[in-house]
PDB file of C-alpha atoms in Angstrom:
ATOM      1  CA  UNK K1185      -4.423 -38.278  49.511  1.00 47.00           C
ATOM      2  CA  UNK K1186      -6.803 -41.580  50.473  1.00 54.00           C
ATOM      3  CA  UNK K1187      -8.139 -41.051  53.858  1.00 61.00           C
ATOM      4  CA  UNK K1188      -6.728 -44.256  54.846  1.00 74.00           C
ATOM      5  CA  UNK K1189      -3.321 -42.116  54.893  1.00 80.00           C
ATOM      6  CA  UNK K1190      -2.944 -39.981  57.571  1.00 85.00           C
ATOM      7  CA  UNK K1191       0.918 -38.829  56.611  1.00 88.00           C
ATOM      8  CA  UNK K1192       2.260 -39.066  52.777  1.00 87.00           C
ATOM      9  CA  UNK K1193       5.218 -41.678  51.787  1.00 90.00           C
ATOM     10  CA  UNK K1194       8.475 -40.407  50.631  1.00 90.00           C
ATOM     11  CA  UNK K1195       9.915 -42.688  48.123  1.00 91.00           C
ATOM     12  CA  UNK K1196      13.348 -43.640  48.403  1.00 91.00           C
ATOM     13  CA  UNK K1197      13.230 -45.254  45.364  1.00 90.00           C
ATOM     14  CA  UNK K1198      11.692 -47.573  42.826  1.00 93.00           C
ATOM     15  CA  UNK K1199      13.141 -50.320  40.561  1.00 94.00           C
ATOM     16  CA  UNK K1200      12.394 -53.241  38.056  1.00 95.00           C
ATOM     17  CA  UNK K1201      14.590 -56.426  38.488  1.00 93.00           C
ATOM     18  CA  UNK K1202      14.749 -58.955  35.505  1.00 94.00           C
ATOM     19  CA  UNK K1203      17.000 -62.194  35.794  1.00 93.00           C
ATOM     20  CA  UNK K1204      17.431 -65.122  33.132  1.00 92.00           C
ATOM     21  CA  UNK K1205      16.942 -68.743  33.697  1.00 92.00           C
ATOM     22  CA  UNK K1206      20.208 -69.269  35.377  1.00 91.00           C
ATOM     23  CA  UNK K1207      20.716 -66.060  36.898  1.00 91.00           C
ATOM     24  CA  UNK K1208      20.256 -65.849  40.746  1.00 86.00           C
ATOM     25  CA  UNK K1209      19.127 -62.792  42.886  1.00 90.00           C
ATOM     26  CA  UNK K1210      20.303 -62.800  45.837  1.00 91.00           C
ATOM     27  CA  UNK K1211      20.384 -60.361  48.777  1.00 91.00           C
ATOM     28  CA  UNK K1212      21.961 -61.369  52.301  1.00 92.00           C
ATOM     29  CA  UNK K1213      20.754 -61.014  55.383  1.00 93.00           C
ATOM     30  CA  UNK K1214      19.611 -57.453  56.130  1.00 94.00           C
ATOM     31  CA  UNK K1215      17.380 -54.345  57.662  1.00 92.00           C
ATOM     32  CA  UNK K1216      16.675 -51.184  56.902  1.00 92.00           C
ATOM     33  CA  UNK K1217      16.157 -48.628  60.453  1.00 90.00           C
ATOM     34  CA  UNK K1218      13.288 -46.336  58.983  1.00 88.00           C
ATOM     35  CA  UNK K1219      12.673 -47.810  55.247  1.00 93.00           C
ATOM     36  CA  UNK K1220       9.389 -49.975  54.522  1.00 95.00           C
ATOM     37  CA  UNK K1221      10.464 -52.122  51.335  1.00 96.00           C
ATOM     38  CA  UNK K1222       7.097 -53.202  49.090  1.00 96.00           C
ATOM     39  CA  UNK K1223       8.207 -56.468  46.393  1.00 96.00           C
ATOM     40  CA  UNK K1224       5.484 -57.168  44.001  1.00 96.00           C
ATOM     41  CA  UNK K1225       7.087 -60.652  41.900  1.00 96.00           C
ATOM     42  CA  UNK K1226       5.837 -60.471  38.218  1.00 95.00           C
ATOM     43  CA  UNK K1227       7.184 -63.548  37.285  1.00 94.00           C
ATOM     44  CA  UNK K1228       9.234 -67.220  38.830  1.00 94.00           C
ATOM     45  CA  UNK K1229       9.817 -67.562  42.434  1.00 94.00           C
ATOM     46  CA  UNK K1230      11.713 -67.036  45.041  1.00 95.00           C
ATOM     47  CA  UNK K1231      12.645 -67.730  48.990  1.00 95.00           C
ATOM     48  CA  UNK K1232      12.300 -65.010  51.597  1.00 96.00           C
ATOM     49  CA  UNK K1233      13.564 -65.448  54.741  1.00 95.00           C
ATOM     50  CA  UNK K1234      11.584 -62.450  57.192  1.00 95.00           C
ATOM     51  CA  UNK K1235      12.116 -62.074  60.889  1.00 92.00           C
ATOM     52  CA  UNK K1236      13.604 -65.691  60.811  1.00 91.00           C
ATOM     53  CA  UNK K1237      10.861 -67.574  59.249  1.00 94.00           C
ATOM     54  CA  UNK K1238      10.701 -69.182  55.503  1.00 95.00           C
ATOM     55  CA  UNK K1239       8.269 -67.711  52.640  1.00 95.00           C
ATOM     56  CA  UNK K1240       8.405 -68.794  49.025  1.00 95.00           C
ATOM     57  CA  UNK K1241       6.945 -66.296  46.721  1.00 95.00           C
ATOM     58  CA  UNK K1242       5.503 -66.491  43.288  1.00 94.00           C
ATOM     59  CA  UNK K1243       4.198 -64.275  40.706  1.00 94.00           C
ATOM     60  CA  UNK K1244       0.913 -62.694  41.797  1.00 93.00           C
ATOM     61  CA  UNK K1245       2.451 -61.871  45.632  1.00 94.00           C
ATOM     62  CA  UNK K1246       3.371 -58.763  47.210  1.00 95.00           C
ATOM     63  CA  UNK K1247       6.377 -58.847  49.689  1.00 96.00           C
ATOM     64  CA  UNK K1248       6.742 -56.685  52.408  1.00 96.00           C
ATOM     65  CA  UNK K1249       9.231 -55.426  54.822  1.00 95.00           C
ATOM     66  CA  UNK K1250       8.762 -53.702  57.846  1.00 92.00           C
ATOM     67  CA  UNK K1251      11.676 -51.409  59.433  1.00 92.00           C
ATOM     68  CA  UNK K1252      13.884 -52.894  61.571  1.00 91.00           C
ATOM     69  CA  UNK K1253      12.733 -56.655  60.573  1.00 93.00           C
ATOM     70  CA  UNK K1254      15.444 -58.724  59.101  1.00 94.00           C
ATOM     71  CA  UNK K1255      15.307 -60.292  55.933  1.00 95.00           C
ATOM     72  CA  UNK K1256      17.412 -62.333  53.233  1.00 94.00           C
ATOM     73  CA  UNK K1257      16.271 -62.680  49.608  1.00 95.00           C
ATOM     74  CA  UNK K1258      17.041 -65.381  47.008  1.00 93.00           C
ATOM     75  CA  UNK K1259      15.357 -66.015  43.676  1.00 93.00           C
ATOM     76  CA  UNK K1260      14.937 -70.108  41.944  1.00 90.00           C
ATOM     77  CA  UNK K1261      17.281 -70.314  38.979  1.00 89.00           C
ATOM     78  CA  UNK K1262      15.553 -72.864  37.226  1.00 91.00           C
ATOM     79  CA  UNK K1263      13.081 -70.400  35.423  1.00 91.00           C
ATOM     80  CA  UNK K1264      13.487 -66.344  34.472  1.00 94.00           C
ATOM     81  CA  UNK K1265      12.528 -63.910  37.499  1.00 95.00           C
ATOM     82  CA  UNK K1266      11.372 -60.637  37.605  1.00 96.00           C
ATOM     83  CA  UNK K1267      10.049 -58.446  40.410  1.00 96.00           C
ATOM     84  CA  UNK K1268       9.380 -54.809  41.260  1.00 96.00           C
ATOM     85  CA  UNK K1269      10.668 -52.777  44.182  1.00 96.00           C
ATOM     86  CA  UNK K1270       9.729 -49.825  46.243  1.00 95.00           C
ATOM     87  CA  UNK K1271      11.270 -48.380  49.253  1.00 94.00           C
ATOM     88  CA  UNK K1272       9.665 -45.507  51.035  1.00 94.00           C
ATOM     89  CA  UNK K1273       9.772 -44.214  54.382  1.00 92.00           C
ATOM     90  CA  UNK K1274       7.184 -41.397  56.744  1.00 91.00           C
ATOM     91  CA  UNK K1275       4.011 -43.424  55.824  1.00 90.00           C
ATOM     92  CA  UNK K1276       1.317 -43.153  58.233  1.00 89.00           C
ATOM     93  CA  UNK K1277      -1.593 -45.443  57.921  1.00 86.00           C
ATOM     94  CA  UNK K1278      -4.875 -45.061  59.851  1.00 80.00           C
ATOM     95  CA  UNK K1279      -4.613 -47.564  62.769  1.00 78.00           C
ATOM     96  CA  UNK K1280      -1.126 -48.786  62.216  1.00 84.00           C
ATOM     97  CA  UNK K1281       1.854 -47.976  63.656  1.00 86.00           C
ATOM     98  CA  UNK K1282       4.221 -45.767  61.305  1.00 87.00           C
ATOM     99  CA  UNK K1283       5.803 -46.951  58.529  1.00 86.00           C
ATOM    100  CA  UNK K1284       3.100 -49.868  58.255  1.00 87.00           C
ATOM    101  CA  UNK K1285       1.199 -51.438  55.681  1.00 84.00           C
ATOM    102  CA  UNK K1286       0.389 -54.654  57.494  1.00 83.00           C
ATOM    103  CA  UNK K1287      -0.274 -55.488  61.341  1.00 82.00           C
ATOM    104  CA  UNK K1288       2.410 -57.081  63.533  1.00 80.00           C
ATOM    105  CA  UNK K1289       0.800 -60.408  63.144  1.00 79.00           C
ATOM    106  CA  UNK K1290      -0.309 -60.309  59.590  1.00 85.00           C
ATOM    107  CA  UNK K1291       1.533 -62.647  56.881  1.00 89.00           C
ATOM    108  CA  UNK K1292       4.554 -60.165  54.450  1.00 93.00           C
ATOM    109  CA  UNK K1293       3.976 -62.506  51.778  1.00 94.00           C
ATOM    110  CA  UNK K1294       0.472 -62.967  50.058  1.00 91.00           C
ATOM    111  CA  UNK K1295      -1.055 -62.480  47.018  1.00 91.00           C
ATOM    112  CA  UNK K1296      -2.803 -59.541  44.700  1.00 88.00           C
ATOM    113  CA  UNK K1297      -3.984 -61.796  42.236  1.00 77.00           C
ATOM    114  CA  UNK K1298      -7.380 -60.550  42.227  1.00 72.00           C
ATOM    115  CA  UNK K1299      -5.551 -56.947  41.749  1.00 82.00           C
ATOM    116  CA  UNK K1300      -2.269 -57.845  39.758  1.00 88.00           C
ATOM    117  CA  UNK K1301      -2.935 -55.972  36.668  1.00 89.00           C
ATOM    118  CA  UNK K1302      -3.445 -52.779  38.325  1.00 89.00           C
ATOM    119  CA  UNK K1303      -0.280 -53.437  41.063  1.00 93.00           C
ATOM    120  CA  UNK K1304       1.362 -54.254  38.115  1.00 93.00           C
ATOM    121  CA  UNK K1305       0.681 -51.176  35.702  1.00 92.00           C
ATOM    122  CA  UNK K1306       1.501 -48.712  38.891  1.00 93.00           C
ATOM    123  CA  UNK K1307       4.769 -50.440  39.498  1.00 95.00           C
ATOM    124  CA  UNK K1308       5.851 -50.062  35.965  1.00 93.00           C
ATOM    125  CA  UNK K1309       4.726 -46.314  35.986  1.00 92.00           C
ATOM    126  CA  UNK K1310       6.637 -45.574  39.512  1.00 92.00           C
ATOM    127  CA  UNK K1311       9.813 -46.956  37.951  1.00 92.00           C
ATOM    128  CA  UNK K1312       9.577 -45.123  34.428  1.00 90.00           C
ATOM    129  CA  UNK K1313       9.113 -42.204  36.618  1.00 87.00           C
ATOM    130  CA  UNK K1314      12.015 -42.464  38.613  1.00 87.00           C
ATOM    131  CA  UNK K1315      14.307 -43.558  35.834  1.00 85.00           C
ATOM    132  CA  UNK K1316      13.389 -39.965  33.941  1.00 78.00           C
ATOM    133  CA  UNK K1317      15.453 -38.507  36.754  1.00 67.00           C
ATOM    134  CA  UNK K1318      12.923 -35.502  36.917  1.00 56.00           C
ATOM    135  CA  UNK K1319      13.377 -32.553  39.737  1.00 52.00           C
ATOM    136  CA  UNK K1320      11.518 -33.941  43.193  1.00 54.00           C
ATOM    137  CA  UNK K1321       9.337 -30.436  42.059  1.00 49.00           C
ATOM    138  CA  UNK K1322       8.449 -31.914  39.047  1.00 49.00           C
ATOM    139  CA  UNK K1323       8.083 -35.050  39.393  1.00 63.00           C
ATOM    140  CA  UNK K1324       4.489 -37.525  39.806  1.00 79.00           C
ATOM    141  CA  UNK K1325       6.571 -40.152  41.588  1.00 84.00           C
ATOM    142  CA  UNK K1326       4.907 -39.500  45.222  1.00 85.00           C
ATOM    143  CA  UNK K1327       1.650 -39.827  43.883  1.00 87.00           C
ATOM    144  CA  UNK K1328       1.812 -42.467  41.898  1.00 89.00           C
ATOM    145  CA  UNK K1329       3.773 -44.269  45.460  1.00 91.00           C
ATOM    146  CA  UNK K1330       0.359 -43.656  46.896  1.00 90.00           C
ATOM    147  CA  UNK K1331      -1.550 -44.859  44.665  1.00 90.00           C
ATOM    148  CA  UNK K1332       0.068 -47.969  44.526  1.00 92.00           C
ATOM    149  CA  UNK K1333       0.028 -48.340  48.256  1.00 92.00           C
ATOM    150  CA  UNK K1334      -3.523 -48.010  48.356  1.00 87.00           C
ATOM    151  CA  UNK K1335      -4.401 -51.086  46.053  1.00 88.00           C
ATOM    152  CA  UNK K1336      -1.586 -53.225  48.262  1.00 88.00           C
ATOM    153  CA  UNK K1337      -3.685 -51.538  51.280  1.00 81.00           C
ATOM    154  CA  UNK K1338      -7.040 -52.748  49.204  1.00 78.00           C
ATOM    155  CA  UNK K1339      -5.728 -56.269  47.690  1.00 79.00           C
ATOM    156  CA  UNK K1340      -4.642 -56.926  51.490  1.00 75.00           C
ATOM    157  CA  UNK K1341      -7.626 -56.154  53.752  1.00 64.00           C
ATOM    158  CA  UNK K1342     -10.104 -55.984  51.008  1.00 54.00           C
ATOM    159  CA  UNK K1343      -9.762 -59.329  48.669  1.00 47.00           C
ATOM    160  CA  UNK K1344     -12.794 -61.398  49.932  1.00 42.00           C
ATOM    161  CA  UNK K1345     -15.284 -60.058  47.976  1.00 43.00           C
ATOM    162  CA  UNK K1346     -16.562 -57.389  45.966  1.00 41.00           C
ATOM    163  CA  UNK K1347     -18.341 -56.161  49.316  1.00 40.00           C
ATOM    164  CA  UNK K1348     -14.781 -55.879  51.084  1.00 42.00           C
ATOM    165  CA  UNK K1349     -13.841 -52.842  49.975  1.00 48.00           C
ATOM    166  CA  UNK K1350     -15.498 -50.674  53.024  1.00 57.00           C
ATOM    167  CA  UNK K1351     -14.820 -47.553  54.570  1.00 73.00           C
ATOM    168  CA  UNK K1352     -13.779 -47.597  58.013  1.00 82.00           C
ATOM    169  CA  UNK K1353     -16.982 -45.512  59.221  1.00 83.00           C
ATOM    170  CA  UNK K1354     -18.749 -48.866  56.940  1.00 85.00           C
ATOM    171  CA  UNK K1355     -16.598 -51.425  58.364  1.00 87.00           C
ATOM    172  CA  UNK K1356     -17.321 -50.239  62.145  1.00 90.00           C
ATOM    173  CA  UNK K1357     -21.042 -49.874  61.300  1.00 91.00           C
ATOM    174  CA  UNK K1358     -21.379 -53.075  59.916  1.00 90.00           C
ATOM    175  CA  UNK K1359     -19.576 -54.813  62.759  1.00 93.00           C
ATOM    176  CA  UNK K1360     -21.777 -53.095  65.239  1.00 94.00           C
ATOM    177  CA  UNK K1361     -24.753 -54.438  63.773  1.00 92.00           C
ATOM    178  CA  UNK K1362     -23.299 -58.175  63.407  1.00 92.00           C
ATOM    179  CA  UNK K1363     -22.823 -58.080  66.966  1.00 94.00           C
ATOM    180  CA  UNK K1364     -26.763 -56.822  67.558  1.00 93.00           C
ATOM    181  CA  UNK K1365     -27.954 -59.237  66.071  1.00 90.00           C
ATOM    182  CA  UNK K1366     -25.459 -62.208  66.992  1.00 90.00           C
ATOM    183  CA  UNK K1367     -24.408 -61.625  70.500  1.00 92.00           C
ATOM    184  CA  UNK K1368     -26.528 -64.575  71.803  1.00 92.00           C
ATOM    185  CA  UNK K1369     -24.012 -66.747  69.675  1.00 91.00           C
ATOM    186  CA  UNK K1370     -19.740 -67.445  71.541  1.00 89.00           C
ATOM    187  CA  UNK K1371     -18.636 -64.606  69.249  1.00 91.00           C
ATOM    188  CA  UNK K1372     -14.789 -63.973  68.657  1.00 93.00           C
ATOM    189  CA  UNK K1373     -13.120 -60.792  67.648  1.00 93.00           C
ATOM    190  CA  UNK K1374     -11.736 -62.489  64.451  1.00 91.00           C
ATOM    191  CA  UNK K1375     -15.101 -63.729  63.563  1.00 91.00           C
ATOM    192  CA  UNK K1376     -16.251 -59.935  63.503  1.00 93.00           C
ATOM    193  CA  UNK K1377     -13.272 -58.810  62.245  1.00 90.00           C
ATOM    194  CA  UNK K1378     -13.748 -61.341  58.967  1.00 86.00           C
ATOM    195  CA  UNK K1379     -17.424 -60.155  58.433  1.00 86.00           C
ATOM    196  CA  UNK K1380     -15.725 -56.603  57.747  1.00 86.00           C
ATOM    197  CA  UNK K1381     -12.745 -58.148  55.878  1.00 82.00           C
ATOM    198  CA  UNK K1382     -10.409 -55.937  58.323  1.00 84.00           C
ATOM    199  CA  UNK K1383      -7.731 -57.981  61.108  1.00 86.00           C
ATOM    200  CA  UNK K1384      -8.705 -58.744  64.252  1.00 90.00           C
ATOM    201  CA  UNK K1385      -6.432 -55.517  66.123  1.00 91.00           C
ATOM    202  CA  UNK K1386      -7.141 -52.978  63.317  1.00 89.00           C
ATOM    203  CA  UNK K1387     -11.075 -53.719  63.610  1.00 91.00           C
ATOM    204  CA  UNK K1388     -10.187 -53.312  67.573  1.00 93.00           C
ATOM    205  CA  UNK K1389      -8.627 -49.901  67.465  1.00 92.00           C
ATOM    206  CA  UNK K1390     -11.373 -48.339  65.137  1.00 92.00           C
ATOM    207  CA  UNK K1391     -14.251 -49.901  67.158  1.00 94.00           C
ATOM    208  CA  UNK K1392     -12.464 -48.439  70.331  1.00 94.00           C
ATOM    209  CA  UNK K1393     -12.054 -44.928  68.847  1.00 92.00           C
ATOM    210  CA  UNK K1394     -15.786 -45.096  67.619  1.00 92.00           C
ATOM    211  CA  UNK K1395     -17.545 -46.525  70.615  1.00 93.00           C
ATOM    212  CA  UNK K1396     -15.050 -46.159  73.365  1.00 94.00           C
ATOM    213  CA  UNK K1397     -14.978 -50.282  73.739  1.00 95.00           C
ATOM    214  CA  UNK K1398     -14.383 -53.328  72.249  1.00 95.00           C
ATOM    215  CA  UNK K1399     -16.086 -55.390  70.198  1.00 95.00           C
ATOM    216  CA  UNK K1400     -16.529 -58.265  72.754  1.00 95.00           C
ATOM    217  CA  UNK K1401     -17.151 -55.760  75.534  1.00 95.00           C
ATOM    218  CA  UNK K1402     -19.978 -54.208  72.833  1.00 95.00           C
ATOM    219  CA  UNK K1403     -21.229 -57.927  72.934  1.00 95.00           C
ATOM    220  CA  UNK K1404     -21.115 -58.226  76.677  1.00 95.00           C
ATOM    221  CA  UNK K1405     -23.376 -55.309  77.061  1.00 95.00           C
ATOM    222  CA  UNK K1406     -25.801 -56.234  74.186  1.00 95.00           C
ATOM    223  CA  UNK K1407     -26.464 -59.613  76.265  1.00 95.00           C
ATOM    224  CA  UNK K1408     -27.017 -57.589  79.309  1.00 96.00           C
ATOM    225  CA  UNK K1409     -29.519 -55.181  77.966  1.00 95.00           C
ATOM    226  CA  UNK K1410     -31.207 -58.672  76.902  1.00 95.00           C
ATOM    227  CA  UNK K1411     -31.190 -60.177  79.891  1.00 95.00           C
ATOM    228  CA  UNK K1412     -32.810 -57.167  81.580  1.00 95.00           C
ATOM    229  CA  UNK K1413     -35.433 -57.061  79.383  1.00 94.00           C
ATOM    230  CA  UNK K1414     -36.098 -60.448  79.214  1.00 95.00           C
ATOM    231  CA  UNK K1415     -36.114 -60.294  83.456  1.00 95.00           C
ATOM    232  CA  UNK K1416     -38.543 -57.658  83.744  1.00 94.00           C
ATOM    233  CA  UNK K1417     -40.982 -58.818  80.640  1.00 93.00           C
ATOM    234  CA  UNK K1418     -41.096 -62.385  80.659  1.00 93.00           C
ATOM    235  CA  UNK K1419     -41.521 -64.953  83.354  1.00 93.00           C
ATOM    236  CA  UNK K1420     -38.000 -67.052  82.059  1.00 94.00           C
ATOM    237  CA  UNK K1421     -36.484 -68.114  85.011  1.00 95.00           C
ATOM    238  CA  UNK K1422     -32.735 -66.635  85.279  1.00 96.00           C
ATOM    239  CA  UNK K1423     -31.444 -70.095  83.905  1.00 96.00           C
ATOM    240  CA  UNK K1424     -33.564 -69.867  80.219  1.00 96.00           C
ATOM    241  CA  UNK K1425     -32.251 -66.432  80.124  1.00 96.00           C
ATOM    242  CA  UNK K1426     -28.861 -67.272  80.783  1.00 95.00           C
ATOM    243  CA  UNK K1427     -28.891 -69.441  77.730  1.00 95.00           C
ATOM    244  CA  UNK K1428     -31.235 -66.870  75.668  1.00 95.00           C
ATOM    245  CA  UNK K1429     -28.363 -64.220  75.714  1.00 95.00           C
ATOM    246  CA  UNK K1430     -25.563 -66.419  75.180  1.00 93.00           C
ATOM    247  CA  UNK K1431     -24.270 -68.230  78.555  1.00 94.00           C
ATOM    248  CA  UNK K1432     -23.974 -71.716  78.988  1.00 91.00           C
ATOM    249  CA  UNK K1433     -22.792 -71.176  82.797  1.00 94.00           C
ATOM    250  CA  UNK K1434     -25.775 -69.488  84.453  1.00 95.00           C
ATOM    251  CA  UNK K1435     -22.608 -68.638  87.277  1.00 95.00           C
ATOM    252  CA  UNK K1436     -20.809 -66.910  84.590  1.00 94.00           C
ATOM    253  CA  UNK K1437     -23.657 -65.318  83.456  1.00 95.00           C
ATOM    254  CA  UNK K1438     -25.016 -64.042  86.954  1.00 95.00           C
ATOM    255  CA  UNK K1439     -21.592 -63.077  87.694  1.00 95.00           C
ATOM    256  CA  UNK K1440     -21.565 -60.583  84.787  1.00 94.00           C
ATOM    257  CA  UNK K1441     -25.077 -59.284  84.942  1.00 96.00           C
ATOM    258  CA  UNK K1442     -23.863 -58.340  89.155  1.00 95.00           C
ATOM    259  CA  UNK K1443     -20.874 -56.557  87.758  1.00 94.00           C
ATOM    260  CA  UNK K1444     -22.742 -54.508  85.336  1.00 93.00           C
ATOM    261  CA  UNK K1445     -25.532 -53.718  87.469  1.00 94.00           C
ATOM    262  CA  UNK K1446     -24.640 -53.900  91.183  1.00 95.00           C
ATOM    263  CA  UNK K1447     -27.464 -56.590  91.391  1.00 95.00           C
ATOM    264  CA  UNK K1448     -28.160 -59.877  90.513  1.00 95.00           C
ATOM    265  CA  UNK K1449     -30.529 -61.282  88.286  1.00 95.00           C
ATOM    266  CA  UNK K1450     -33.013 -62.509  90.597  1.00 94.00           C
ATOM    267  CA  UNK K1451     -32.549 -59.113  92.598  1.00 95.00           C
ATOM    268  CA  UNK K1452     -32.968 -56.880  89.563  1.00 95.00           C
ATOM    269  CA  UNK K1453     -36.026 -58.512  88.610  1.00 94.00           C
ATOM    270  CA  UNK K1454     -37.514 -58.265  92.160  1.00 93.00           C
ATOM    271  CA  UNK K1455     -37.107 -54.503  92.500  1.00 91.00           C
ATOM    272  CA  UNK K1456     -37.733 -54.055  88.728  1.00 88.00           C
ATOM    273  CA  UNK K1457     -41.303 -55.165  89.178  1.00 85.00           C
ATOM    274  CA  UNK K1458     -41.792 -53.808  92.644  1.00 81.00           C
ATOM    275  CA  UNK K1459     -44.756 -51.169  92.759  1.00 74.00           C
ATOM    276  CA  UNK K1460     -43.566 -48.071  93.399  1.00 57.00           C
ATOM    277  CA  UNK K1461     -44.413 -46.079  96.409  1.00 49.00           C
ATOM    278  CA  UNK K1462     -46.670 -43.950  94.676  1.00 47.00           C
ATOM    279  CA  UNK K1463     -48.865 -46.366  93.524  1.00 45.00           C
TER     280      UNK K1463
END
């Protein structure tokens, strides 16, 4: 099992759907209390209707439903359709909730077409697997589930390039050092988030379990470690280094530097440079 899956799917079940010119396929409003639904269209178009907002779908897109999100389905007539379907329930993914491919604020409808022969092939396999009607002992079925949520996982979070496909231990790394060496600039998390071609909230939970803190707070501090060493060895007033590490408000900036440690800038330089008694 990928290490991106902390607890294995168990497939409900898997189908291929094939209309004519003419035909429509249509499902009425609807949820499902514990079932994640997966759609990959092969071919025409159709109108989803998901947690009461409008998505048309074409061939190359994945469509996914969450539990408890209601949805209606309705396919064009004016050209054949088909699409594949997988329902599955007890997923687990690594920084999701259960039973979640995507975020909460990530689009159900996008495309795999940089991925759509693979998506494609595993769909067909999943459904000539089910339709043998093999023993749940004997059967390849689960794995061949996982597999295929892993490239929907990959085609998702991973499309932007051939660099995208990271581990999280390589997406948190990376991210780290884009903030090093950009933290003078206004970062935002989704900036960071789209270096490492991961969302905004999953990027958020990983860099929190790595570092204990955020990505902006990881930013915050970087500028402060600048600032000090700037105050204590160069002779920029408080002002230049406001702007050096990021601040156009020297306030803002002299308020943070107090909060993170007890002193103001001014102040820290002062006893920073002070000769100690010793001496």
């Amino acid at each position: 099992m990928s290490a991106i899956f902390l607890k294995r799917p168990v497939l409900e079940g898997a189908i291929a759907f094939h209309r004519k010119t003419g035909e429509s396929c249509y499902f009425p409003l609807h949820r499902h209390e514990a079932m994640t639904e997966i759609l990959f269209i092969a071919e025409g178009e159709a109108d989803y209707w998901i947690d009461g907002k409008h998505y048309k779908a074409r061939a190359g897109d994945m469509v996914i439903f969450r539990p408890l999100v209601w949805h209606e389905e309705r396919s064009r007539i004016e050209a054949p359709f088909s699409f594949y379907y997988a329902g599955f329930h007890s997923l687990q993914v690594q920084g999701l909730p259960a039973n979640h491919l995507l975020e909460d604020d990530e689009q159900p409808v996008f495309s795999v077409s940089s991925n759509v022969e693979r998506i494609k092939h595993l769909f067909q396999e999943l459904c000539d697997e089910v339709n043998e009607g093999w023993s749940e002992a004997l059967t390849s079925s689960g794995l061949l589930l996982e597999l295929l949520l892993l490239e929907v996982h990959r085609s998702k979070h991973h499309a932007a390039g051939k660099t995208a496909r990271l581990s999280a231990q390589t997406a948190i790394t990376k991210a780290r050092r884009y903030i090093e060496e950009r933290y003078h600039e206004p970062l935002t998390i989704k900036q960071i988030a789209d270096h490492v071609y991961l969302s905004p909230s999953h990027l958020s939970h990983l860099f929190q379990d790595a570092y204990g803190e955020s990505p902006i707070q990881f930013a915050i501090h970087q500028r402060i470690h600048a600032a000090r060493r700037y105050l204590t060895t160069t002779e920029f007033s408080v002002e230049q280094i406001a702007r050096l590490v990021g601040y156009e408000s020297v306030t803002a900036f002299q308020n943070l530097f107090k909060k993170a440690t007890g002193l103001a800038p001014g102040t820290f330089r002062k006893e920073a440079l002070r000769p100690s008694e010793s001496q």
